[in-house]
XYZ file of N, CA and C in Angstrom:
387
model
N 12.297 -16.371 3.472
C 11.584 -15.117 3.478
C 12.459 -13.990 2.946
N 13.724 -14.037 3.279
C 14.646 -12.994 2.842
C 14.692 -12.895 1.320
N 14.689 -14.050 0.638
C 14.727 -14.032 -0.828
C 13.499 -13.340 -1.409
N 12.335 -13.609 -0.863
C 11.094 -13.029 -1.371
C 11.131 -11.506 -1.249
N 11.759 -11.005 -0.203
C 11.818 -9.562 0.018
C 12.980 -8.881 -0.695
N 14.066 -9.593 -0.888
C 15.283 -8.950 -1.378
C 15.691 -9.331 -2.802
N 15.239 -10.449 -3.286
C 15.666 -10.921 -4.612
C 14.820 -10.266 -5.709
N 15.453 -9.560 -6.649
C 14.701 -8.889 -7.726
C 13.898 -9.841 -8.604
N 14.223 -11.122 -8.585
C 13.465 -12.076 -9.397
C 12.022 -12.207 -8.915
N 11.725 -11.757 -7.707
C 10.368 -11.815 -7.161
C 9.540 -10.578 -7.543
N 10.169 -9.598 -8.199
C 9.491 -8.334 -8.476
C 8.206 -8.517 -9.283
N 8.183 -9.427 -10.241
C 6.969 -9.659 -11.037
C 5.829 -10.153 -10.147
N 6.124 -11.043 -9.232
C 5.091 -11.536 -8.313
C 4.566 -10.397 -7.440
N 5.469 -9.535 -6.962
C 5.036 -8.383 -6.166
C 4.155 -7.449 -6.993
N 4.488 -7.286 -8.258
C 3.681 -6.411 -9.119
C 2.283 -6.991 -9.346
N 2.191 -8.291 -9.500
C 0.873 -8.927 -9.627
C 0.068 -8.784 -8.339
N 0.736 -8.938 -7.209
C 0.066 -8.746 -5.928
C -0.408 -7.300 -5.788
N 0.424 -6.346 -6.175
C 0.049 -4.928 -6.107
C -1.180 -4.662 -6.964
N -1.186 -5.188 -8.174
C -2.346 -5.013 -9.054
C -3.598 -5.596 -8.401
N -3.474 -6.755 -7.786
C -4.611 -7.378 -7.102
C -5.109 -6.512 -5.949
N -4.197 -5.938 -5.182
C -4.591 -5.092 -4.052
C -5.262 -3.812 -4.559
N -4.740 -3.230 -5.631
C -5.358 -2.028 -6.204
C -6.768 -2.346 -6.704
N -6.923 -3.465 -7.384
C -8.252 -3.859 -7.882
C -9.209 -4.067 -6.705
N -8.766 -4.769 -5.676
C -9.609 -5.005 -4.512
C -9.968 -3.719 -3.777
N -8.977 -2.865 -3.570
C -9.238 -1.588 -2.887
C -10.165 -0.710 -3.719
N -9.977 -0.717 -5.032
C -10.835 0.084 -5.909
C -12.264 -0.433 -5.879
N -12.425 -1.740 -5.899
C -13.772 -2.316 -5.842
C -14.464 -1.908 -4.545
N -13.746 -2.000 -3.428
C -14.332 -1.604 -2.144
C -14.628 -0.101 -2.109
N -13.727 0.702 -2.653
C -13.894 2.158 -2.616
C -15.017 2.634 -3.528
N -15.213 1.953 -4.643
C -16.183 2.425 -5.634
C -17.533 1.706 -5.558
N -17.669 0.741 -4.652
C -18.947 0.056 -4.478
C -19.884 0.947 -3.670
N -21.123 1.078 -4.113
C -22.063 1.885 -3.336
C -22.289 1.322 -1.932
N -22.245 -0.010 -1.807
C -22.456 -0.662 -0.519
C -21.422 -1.780 -0.360
N -20.185 -1.439 0.076
C -19.171 -2.486 0.247
C -19.602 -3.498 1.309
N -19.153 -4.737 1.199
C -19.566 -5.768 2.160
C -19.089 -5.448 3.582
N -19.920 -5.742 4.536
C -19.579 -5.483 5.947
C -18.368 -6.306 6.380
N -18.180 -7.450 5.778
C -17.056 -8.318 6.159
C -15.702 -7.657 5.885
N -15.684 -6.686 4.979
C -14.440 -5.994 4.642
C -14.217 -4.767 5.516
N -15.102 -4.515 6.461
C -15.026 -3.328 7.314
C -14.320 -3.672 8.621
N -13.340 -2.865 8.994
C -12.611 -3.090 10.245
C -13.307 -2.454 11.446
N -14.451 -1.836 11.218
C -15.208 -1.256 12.318
C -15.021 0.239 12.484
N -14.000 0.778 11.872
C -13.749 2.222 11.916
C -13.254 2.624 10.534
N -13.926 3.559 9.916
C -13.603 3.943 8.539
C -12.128 4.277 8.350
N -11.549 4.998 9.285
C -10.142 5.406 9.124
C -9.206 4.203 9.214
N -9.577 3.201 10.006
C -8.769 1.972 10.074
C -8.765 1.270 8.725
N -9.886 1.324 8.006
C -9.932 0.754 6.656
C -8.918 1.451 5.751
N -8.847 2.774 5.864
C -7.903 3.549 5.054
C -6.452 3.234 5.452
N -6.182 3.189 6.759
C -4.823 2.869 7.219
C -4.376 1.515 6.671
N -5.247 0.524 6.803
C -4.898 -0.837 6.379
C -4.695 -0.921 4.873
N -5.618 -0.339 4.116
C -5.519 -0.422 2.659
C -4.263 0.282 2.154
N -4.022 1.494 2.606
C -2.891 2.254 2.076
C -1.563 1.816 2.679
N -1.577 1.273 3.876
C -0.358 0.674 4.420
C 0.060 -0.531 3.590
N -0.919 -1.351 3.235
C -0.653 -2.523 2.392
C -0.182 -2.091 1.008
N -0.882 -1.112 0.421
C -0.479 -0.621 -0.909
C 0.941 -0.070 -0.892
N 1.301 0.659 0.158
C 2.653 1.220 0.238
C 3.700 0.117 0.352
N 3.466 -0.848 1.249
C 4.427 -1.929 1.438
C 4.634 -2.698 0.139
N 3.543 -3.132 -0.460
C 3.638 -3.927 -1.683
C 4.166 -3.070 -2.832
N 3.748 -1.806 -2.892
C 4.240 -0.908 -3.939
C 5.744 -0.726 -3.880
N 6.284 -0.622 -2.681
C 7.739 -0.495 -2.542
C 8.459 -1.736 -3.055
N 7.859 -2.899 -2.851
C 8.457 -4.139 -3.322
C 8.463 -4.228 -4.857
N 7.605 -3.460 -5.507
C 7.502 -3.501 -6.964
C 8.635 -2.754 -7.659
N 9.281 -1.843 -6.954
C 10.297 -0.987 -7.552
C 11.686 -1.399 -7.107
N 12.653 -1.156 -7.976
C 14.044 -1.418 -7.609
C 14.442 -0.475 -6.479
N 15.328 -0.941 -5.618
C 15.781 -0.128 -4.496
C 16.412 1.159 -5.006
N 15.965 2.265 -4.435
C 16.546 3.577 -4.740
C 16.127 4.534 -3.641
N 16.886 5.608 -3.464
C 16.529 6.567 -2.417
C 15.193 7.263 -2.679
N 14.749 7.298 -3.927
C 13.523 8.012 -4.269
C 12.279 7.132 -4.299
N 12.426 5.836 -4.198
C 11.254 4.981 -4.410
C 10.158 5.227 -3.386
N 10.512 5.545 -2.141
C 9.442 5.790 -1.154
C 8.642 7.032 -1.514
N 9.312 8.046 -2.088
C 8.602 9.272 -2.473
C 7.731 9.030 -3.700
N 8.193 8.189 -4.590
C 7.398 7.836 -5.775
C 6.125 7.116 -5.337
N 6.270 6.147 -4.442
C 5.116 5.382 -3.958
C 4.161 6.294 -3.197
N 4.673 7.141 -2.313
C 3.804 8.035 -1.555
C 3.072 9.017 -2.463
N 3.757 9.557 -3.473
C 3.106 10.488 -4.406
C 2.016 9.781 -5.214
N 2.315 8.572 -5.668
C 1.313 7.813 -6.438
C 0.107 7.474 -5.565
N 0.338 7.114 -4.315
C -0.777 6.787 -3.427
C -1.570 8.027 -3.036
N -0.924 9.169 -2.936
C -1.658 10.414 -2.698
C -2.605 10.688 -3.862
N -2.091 10.546 -5.079
C -2.934 10.754 -6.263
C -4.090 9.748 -6.290
N -3.812 8.501 -5.956
C -4.847 7.464 -5.931
C -5.897 7.781 -4.864
N -5.459 8.214 -3.691
C -6.385 8.569 -2.620
C -7.287 9.729 -3.017
N -6.730 10.720 -3.675
C -7.531 11.853 -4.148
C -8.513 11.388 -5.218
N -8.048 10.540 -6.135
C -8.927 10.002 -7.173
C -10.115 9.264 -6.554
N -9.846 8.453 -5.552
C -10.923 7.721 -4.886
C -11.973 8.686 -4.341
N -11.530 9.742 -3.692
C -12.487 10.688 -3.101
C -13.274 11.435 -4.179
N -12.629 11.777 -5.281
C -13.334 12.450 -6.381
C -14.409 11.526 -6.957
N -14.062 10.263 -7.164
C -15.033 9.303 -7.703
C -16.142 9.052 -6.689
N -15.790 8.894 -5.406
C -16.808 8.627 -4.395
C -17.830 9.761 -4.283
N -17.412 10.977 -4.586
C -18.346 12.110 -4.548
C -19.467 11.946 -5.578
N -19.238 11.107 -6.593
C -20.215 10.882 -7.661
C -21.055 9.629 -7.451
N -20.737 8.840 -6.428
C -21.428 7.563 -6.195
C -22.510 7.761 -5.136
N -23.758 7.429 -5.488
C -24.831 7.550 -4.491
C -24.528 6.684 -3.254
N -24.738 7.266 -2.092
C -24.478 6.549 -0.852
C -23.053 6.692 -0.352
N -22.187 7.283 -1.126
C -20.789 7.506 -0.725
C -20.542 9.008 -0.701
N -19.558 9.438 0.067
C -19.199 10.847 0.044
C -17.692 11.005 0.139
N -17.209 12.147 -0.303
C -15.782 12.444 -0.303
C -15.419 13.180 0.972
N -14.279 12.830 1.550
C -13.796 13.494 2.756
C -12.299 13.723 2.639
N -11.875 14.947 2.907
C -10.439 15.249 2.916
C -9.740 14.437 4.009
N -10.443 14.166 5.111
C -9.840 13.382 6.194
C -9.519 11.959 5.748
N -10.249 11.454 4.766
C -9.934 10.127 4.243
C -8.583 10.134 3.534
N -8.294 11.200 2.806
C -6.989 11.304 2.132
C -5.886 11.400 3.184
N -6.136 12.132 4.249
C -5.165 12.208 5.343
C -4.950 10.821 5.953
N -6.031 10.088 6.186
C -5.913 8.725 6.717
C -5.152 7.825 5.742
N -5.388 8.012 4.445
C -4.654 7.251 3.429
C -3.151 7.494 3.558
N -2.775 8.751 3.721
C -1.355 9.090 3.785
C -0.718 8.634 5.102
N -1.478 8.653 6.175
C -0.964 8.104 7.439
C -0.722 6.607 7.275
N -1.688 5.909 6.695
C -1.522 4.480 6.449
C -0.350 4.187 5.535
N -0.216 4.979 4.467
C 0.901 4.782 3.532
C 2.237 5.029 4.224
N 2.304 6.045 5.067
C 3.545 6.331 5.796
C 3.899 5.198 6.750
N 2.887 4.641 7.395
C 3.126 3.487 8.269
C 3.617 2.300 7.432
N 3.020 2.095 6.264
C 3.465 1.018 5.377
C 4.919 1.184 4.951
N 5.323 2.419 4.663
C 6.715 2.702 4.287
C 7.649 2.400 5.458
N 7.254 2.819 6.658
C 8.085 2.575 7.842
C 8.202 1.081 8.145
N 7.098 0.363 8.056
C 7.118 -1.086 8.308
C 7.981 -1.782 7.260
N 7.871 -1.334 6.014
C 8.694 -1.905 4.939
C 10.180 -1.731 5.254
N 10.573 -0.523 5.649
C 11.986 -0.268 5.964
C 12.456 -1.142 7.121
N 11.629 -1.273 8.136
C 11.983 -2.088 9.298
C 12.127 -3.559 8.911
N 11.172 -4.075 8.167
C 11.226 -5.493 7.787
C 12.409 -5.762 6.860
N 12.695 -4.859 5.942
C 13.864 -5.063 5.076
C 15.152 -5.071 5.888
N 15.222 -4.203 6.873
C 16.425 -4.147 7.704
C 16.587 -5.437 8.516
N 15.494 -5.928 9.072
C 15.553 -7.132 9.910
C 15.855 -8.380 9.083
N 15.361 -8.415 7.847
C 15.541 -9.614 7.018
C 16.708 -9.505 6.045
N 17.498 -8.456 6.133
C 18.617 -8.271 5.214
C 19.572 -9.456 5.302
N 19.994 -9.961 4.138
C 20.962 -11.069 4.157
C 22.242 -10.629 4.853
N 22.742 -11.483 5.700
C 23.966 -11.176 6.428
C 25.157 -11.730 5.663
N 26.213 -10.955 5.642
C 27.437 -11.409 4.978
C 28.059 -12.514 5.833
N 28.487 -13.573 5.170
C 29.144 -14.659 5.895
C 30.628 -14.334 5.988
N 31.211 -14.544 7.146
C 32.643 -14.239 7.312
C 33.513 -15.141 6.427
N 34.538 -14.544 5.854
C 35.475 -15.305 5.011
C 36.324 -16.205 5.901
N 36.622 -17.364 5.396
C 37.451 -18.318 6.158
C 38.795 -18.449 5.556
């Protein structure tokens, strides 16, 4: 598991996964009537889950740097706003500023979980003999 999270050779796979998650989230966000099976029962929970996942996977797509979390959060903020602008044009859907707030809460949780998991799975240096 550590290799999948820490080895840069996995970055292409993470990028493909990110693209898949963006496509899936976009399909759900832009569908006039998304399937009930994709609903967690509370609209804001859907936002937390989607943007938490996008943040975690998005962080894995970029090389480690002190700024990568801010890049991912800024990109997800723009994506969340875009979703609400588009939803305002879709019959049966409406735009809510609270949805963007829920998106950012979910993304922040995703960033925190990512940092925690990377710390826990960090390769340990073996003592020299």
